[in-house]
PDB file of C-alpha atoms in Angstrom:
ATOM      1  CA  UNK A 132      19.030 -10.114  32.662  1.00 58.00           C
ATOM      2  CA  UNK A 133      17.458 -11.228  29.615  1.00 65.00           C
ATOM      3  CA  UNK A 134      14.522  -8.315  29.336  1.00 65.00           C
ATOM      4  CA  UNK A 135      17.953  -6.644  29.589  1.00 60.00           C
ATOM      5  CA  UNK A 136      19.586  -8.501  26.415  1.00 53.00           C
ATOM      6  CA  UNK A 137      16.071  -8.006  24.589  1.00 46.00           C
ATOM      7  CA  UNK A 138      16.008  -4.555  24.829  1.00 47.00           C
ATOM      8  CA  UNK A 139      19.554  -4.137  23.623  1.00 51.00           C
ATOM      9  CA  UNK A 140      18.903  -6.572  20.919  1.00 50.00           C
ATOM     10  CA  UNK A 141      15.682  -4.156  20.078  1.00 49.00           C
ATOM     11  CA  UNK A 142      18.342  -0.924  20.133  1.00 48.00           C
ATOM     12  CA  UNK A 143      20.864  -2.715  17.976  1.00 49.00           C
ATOM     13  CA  UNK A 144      18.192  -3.365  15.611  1.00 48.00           C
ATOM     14  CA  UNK A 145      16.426  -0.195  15.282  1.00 49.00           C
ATOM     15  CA  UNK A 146      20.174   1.474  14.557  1.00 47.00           C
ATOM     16  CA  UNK A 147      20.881  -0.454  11.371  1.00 45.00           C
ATOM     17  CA  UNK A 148      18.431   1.220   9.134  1.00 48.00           C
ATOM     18  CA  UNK A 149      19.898   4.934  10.809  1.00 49.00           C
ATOM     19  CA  UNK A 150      23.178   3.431   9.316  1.00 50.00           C
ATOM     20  CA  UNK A 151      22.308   1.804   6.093  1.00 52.00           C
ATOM     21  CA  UNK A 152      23.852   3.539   3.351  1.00 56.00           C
ATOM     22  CA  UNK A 153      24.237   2.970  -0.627  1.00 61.00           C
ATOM     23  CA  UNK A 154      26.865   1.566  -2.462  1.00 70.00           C
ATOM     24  CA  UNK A 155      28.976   3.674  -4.357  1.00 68.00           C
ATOM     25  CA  UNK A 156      29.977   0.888  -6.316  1.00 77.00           C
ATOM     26  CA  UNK A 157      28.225   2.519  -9.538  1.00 80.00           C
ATOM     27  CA  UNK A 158      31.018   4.992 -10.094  1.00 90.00           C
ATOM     28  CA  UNK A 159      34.367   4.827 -11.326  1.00 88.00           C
ATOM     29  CA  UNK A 160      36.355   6.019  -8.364  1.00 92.00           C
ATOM     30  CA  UNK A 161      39.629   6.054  -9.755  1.00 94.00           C
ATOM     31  CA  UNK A 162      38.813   8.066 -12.808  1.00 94.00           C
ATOM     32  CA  UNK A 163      38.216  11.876 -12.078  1.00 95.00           C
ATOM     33  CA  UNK A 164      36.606  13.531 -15.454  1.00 95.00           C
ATOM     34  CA  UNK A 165      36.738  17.468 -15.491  1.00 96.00           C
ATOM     35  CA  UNK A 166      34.522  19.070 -17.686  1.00 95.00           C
ATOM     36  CA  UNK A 167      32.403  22.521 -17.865  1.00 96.00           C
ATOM     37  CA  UNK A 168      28.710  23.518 -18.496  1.00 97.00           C
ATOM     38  CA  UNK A 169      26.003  25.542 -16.939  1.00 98.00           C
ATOM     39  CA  UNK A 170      23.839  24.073 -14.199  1.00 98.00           C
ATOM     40  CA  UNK A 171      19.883  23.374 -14.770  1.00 98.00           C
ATOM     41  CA  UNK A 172      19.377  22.426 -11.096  1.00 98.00           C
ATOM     42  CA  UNK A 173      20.522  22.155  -7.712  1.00 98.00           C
ATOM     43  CA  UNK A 174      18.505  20.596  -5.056  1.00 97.00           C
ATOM     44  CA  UNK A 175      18.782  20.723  -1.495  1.00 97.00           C
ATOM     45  CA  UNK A 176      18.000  17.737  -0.262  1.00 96.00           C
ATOM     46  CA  UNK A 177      18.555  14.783   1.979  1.00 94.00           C
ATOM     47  CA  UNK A 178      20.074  12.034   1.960  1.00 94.00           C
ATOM     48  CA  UNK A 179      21.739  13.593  -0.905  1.00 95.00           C
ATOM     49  CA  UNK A 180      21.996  17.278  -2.451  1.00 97.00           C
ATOM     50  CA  UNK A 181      21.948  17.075  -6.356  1.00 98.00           C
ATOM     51  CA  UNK A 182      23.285  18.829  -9.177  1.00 98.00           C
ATOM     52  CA  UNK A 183      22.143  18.852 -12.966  1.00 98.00           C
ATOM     53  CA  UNK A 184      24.650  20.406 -15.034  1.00 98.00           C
ATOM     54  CA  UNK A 185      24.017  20.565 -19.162  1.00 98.00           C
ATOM     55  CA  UNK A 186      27.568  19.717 -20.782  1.00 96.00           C
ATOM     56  CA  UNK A 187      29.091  17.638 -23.348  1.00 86.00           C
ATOM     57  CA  UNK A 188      29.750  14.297 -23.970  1.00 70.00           C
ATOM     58  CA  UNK A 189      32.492  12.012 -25.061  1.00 72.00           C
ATOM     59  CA  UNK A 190      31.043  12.390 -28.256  1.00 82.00           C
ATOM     60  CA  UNK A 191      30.457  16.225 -28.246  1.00 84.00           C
ATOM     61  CA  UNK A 192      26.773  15.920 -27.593  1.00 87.00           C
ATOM     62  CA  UNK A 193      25.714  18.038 -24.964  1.00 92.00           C
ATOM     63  CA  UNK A 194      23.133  16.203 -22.328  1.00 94.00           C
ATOM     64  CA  UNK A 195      22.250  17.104 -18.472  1.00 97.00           C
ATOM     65  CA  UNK A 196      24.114  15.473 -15.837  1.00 96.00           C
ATOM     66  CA  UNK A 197      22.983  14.248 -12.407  1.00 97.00           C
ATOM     67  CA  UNK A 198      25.920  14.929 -10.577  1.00 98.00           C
ATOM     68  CA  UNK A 199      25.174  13.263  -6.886  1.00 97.00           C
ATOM     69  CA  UNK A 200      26.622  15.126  -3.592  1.00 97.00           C
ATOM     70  CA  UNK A 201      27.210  14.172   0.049  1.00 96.00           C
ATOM     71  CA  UNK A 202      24.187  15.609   2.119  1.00 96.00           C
ATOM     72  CA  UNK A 203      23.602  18.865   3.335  1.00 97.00           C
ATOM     73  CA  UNK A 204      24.873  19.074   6.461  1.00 96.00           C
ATOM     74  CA  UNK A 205      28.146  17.782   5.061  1.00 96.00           C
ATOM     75  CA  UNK A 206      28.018  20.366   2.717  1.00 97.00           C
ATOM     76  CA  UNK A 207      27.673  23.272   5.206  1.00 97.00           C
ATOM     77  CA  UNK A 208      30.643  21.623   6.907  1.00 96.00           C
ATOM     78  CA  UNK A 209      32.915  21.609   3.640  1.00 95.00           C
ATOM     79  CA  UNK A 210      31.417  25.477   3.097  1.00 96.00           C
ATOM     80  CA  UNK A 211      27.956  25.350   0.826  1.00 97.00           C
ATOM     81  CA  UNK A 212      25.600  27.098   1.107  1.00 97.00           C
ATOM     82  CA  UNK A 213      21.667  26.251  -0.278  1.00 96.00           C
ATOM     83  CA  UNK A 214      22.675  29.213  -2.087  1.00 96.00           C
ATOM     84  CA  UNK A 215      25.679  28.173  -3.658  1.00 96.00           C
ATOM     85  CA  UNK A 216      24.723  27.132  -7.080  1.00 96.00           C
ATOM     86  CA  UNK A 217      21.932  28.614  -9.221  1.00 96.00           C
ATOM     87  CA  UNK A 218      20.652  27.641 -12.647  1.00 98.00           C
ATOM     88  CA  UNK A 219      22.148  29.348 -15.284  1.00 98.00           C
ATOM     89  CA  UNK A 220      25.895  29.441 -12.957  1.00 98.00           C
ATOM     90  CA  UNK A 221      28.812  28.178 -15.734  1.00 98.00           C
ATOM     91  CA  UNK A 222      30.692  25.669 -13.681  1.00 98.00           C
ATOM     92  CA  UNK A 223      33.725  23.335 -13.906  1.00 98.00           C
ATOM     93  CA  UNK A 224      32.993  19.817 -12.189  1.00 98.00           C
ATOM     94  CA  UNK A 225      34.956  17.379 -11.312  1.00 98.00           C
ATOM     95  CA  UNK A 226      33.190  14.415 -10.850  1.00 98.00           C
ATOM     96  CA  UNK A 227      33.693  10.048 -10.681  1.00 97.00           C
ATOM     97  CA  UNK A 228      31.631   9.071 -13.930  1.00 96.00           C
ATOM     98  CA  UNK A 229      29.046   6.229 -13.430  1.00 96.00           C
ATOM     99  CA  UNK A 230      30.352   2.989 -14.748  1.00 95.00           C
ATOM    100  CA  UNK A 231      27.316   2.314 -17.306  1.00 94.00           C
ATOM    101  CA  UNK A 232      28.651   5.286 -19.146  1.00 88.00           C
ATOM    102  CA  UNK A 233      25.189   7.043 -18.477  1.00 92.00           C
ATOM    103  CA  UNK A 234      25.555  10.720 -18.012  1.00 92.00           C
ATOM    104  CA  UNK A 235      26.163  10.814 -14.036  1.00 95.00           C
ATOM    105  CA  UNK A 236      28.376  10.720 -11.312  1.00 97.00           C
ATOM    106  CA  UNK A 237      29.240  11.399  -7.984  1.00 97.00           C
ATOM    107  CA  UNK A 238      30.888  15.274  -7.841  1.00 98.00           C
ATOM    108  CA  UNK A 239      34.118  15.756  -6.349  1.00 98.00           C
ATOM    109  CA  UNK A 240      34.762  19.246  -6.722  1.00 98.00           C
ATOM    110  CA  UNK A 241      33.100  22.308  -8.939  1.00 98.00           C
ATOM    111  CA  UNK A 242      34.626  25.374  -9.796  1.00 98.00           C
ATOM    112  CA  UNK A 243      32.313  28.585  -9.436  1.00 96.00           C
ATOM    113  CA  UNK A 244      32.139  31.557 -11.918  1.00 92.00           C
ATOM    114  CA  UNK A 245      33.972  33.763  -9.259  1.00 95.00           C
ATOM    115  CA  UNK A 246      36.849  31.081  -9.445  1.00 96.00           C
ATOM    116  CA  UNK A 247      35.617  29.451  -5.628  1.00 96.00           C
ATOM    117  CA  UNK A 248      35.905  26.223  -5.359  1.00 97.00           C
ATOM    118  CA  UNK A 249      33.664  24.103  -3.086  1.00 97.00           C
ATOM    119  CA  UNK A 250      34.567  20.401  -2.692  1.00 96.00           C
ATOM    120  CA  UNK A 251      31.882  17.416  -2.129  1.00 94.00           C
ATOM    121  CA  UNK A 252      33.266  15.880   1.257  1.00 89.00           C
TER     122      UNK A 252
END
């Protein structure tokens, strides 16, 4: 019985890192900002796909924007494609903007130049 409770112990353990996950305490969840620019970058990737996306300011200044996604397979699941984006693709995103002010956020949706939208679940 308690080689038994040891192993499960050793399981239960070994999960937690599978589950650990950042915060997403960084972004301003209630405020949705929509703005449009032209994207620089889009990578692939896990745990999270990105997108860099040259557009303005507050101010009018233009700057790139890390916009951070959900993975990949989520992606597929909500309709992406690796494919999707391209640099040089004018874009509307909707995004939460980082709380710092810095120029990030986490994407919620982005408009494509043939008027598709594809949503960040």
């Amino acid at each position: 019985m308690r080689i038994k409770s040891v192993a499960m112990l050793a399981v239960a353990a070994l999960a937690v890192p599978a589950i650990a996950h950042h915060s997403f305490a960084m972004f301003d969840m209630k405020k949705d900002v929509t703005a449009e620019g032209v994207v620089t970058d889009f990578r692939w990737t896990n745990p999270h796909a990105w997108m860099h996306v040259d557009m303005a300011d507050k101010s009018g200044t233009r700057a790139n924007w890390a916009l951070e996604m959900t993975s990949p397979n989520n992606l597929v699941l909500s309709g992406w494609r690796r494919s999707s984006l391209k640099p040089g693709d004018k874009v509307t995103v909707t995004y939460h903007p980082l709380l710092n002010g810095k120029t990030g956020g986490s994407l919620v949706k982005v408009v494509l130049p043939d008027s598709k939208i594809l949503e960040n679940k």
